[in-house]
Coordinates of N, CA and C in Angstrom, one line a residue:
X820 N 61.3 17.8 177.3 CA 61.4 17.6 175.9 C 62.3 18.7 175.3
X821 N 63.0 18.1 174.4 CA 64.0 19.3 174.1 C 63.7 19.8 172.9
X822 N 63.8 21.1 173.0 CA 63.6 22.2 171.1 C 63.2 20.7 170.0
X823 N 64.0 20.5 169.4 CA 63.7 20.1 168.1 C 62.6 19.3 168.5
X824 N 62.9 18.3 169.4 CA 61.4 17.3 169.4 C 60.4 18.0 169.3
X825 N 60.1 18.9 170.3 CA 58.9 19.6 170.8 C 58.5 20.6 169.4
X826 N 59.6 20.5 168.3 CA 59.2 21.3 167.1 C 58.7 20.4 165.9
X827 N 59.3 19.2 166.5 CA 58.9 17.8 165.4 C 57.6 17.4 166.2
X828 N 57.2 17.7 166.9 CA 55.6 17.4 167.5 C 54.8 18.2 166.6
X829 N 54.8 19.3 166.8 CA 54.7 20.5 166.8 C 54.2 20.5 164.9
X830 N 55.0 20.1 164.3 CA 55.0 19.6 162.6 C 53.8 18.6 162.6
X831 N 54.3 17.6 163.2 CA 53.7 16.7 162.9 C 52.0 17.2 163.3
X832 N 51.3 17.9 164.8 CA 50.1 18.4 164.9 C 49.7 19.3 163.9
X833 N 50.7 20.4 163.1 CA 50.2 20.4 162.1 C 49.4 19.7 160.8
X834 N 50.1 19.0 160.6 CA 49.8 18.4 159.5 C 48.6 17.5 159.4
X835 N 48.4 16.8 160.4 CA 47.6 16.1 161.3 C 46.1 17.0 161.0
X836 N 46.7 18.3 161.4 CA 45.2 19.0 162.1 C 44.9 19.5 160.5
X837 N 46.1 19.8 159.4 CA 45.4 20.3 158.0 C 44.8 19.0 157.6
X838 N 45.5 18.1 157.5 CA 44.7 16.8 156.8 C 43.2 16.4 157.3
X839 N 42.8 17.0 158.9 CA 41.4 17.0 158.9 C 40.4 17.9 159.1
X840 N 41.1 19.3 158.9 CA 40.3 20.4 158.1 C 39.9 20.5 156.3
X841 N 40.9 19.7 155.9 CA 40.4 18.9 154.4 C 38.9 18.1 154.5
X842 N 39.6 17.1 155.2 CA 38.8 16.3 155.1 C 37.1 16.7 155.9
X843 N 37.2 17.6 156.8 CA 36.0 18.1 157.4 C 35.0 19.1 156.2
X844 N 36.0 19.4 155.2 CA 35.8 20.9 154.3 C 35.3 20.0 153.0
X845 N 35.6 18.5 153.0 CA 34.9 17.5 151.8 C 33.5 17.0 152.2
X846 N 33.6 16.8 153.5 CA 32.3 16.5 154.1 C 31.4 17.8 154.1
X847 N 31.8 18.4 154.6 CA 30.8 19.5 154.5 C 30.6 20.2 152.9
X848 N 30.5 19.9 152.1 CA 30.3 20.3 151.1 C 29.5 19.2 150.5
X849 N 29.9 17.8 150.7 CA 29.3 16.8 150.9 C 27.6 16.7 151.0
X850 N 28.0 17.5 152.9 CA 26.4 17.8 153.3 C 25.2 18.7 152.5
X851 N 26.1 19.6 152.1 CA 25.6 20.9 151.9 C 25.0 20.7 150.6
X852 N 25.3 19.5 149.5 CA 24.9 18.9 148.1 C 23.7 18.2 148.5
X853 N 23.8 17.4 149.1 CA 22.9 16.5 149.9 C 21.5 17.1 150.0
X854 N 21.9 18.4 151.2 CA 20.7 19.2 151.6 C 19.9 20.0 150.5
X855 N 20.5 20.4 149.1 CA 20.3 21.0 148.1 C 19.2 19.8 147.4
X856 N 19.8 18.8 147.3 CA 19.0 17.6 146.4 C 18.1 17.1 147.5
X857 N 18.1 17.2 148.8 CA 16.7 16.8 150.0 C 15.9 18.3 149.4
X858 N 16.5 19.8 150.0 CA 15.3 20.7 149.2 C 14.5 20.5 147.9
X859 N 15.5 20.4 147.0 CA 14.7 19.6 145.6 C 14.1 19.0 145.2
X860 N 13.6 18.1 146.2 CA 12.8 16.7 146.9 C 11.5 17.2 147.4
X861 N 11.9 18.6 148.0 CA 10.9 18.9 149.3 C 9.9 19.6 147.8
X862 N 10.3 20.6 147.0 CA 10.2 21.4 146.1 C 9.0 20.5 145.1
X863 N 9.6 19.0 144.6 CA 9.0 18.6 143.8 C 7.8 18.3 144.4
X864 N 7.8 17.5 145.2 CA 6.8 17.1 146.1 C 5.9 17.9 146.3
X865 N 5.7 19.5 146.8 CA 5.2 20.2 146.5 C 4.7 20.7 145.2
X866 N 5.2 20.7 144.0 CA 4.8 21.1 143.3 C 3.4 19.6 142.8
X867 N 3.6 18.3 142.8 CA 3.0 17.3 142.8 C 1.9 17.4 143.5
X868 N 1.9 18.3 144.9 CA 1.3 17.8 145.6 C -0.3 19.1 145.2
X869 N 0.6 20.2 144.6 CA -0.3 21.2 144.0 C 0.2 22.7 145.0
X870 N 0.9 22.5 145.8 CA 1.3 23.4 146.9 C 2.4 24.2 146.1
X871 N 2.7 25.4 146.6 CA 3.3 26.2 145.8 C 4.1 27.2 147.2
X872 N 5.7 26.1 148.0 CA 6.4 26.4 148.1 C 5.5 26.4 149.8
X873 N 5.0 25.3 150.3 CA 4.3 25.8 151.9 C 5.4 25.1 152.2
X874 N 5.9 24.1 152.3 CA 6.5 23.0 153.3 C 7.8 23.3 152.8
X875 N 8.5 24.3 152.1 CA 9.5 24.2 151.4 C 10.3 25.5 152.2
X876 N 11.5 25.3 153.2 CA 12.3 25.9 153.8 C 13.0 27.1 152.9
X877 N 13.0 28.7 153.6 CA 13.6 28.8 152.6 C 15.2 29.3 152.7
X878 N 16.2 29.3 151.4 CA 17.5 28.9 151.3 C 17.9 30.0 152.2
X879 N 18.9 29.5 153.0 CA 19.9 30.0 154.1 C 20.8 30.8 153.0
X880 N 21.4 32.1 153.8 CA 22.5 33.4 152.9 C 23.2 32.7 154.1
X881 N 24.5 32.5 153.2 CA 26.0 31.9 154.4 C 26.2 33.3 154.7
X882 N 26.4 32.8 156.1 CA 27.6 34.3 157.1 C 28.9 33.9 156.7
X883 N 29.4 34.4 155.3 CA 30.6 34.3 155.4 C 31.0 35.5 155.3

């Protein structure tokens, strides 16, 4: 393969690989809404249920 192709590959796996770090970084944010409104679920239910926070996980500190 010669230089430029192998640099026109090379572009193109870029771009490739940003467009599904986007798209992995919408999904996961996605999830992460999701799990907020399933906890809120768990929370009410509990509070309904007369329980005060037994069955209710509690919130993860991100390792960032």
């Amino acid at each position: 393969m010669d230089p430029a192709a192998l640099k026109k590959n090379f572009e193109e796996q870029i771009a490739n690989t940003e467009k599904q770090i986007r798209e992995l970084e919408e999904n996961l944010a996605k999830a992460k809404e999701y799990k907020i409104k399933l906890t809120g679920g768990l929370e009410t239910i509990g509070l309904l249920e007369g329980d005060s926070d037994a069955d209710v996980p509690a919130e993860e500190t991100p390792a960032e």
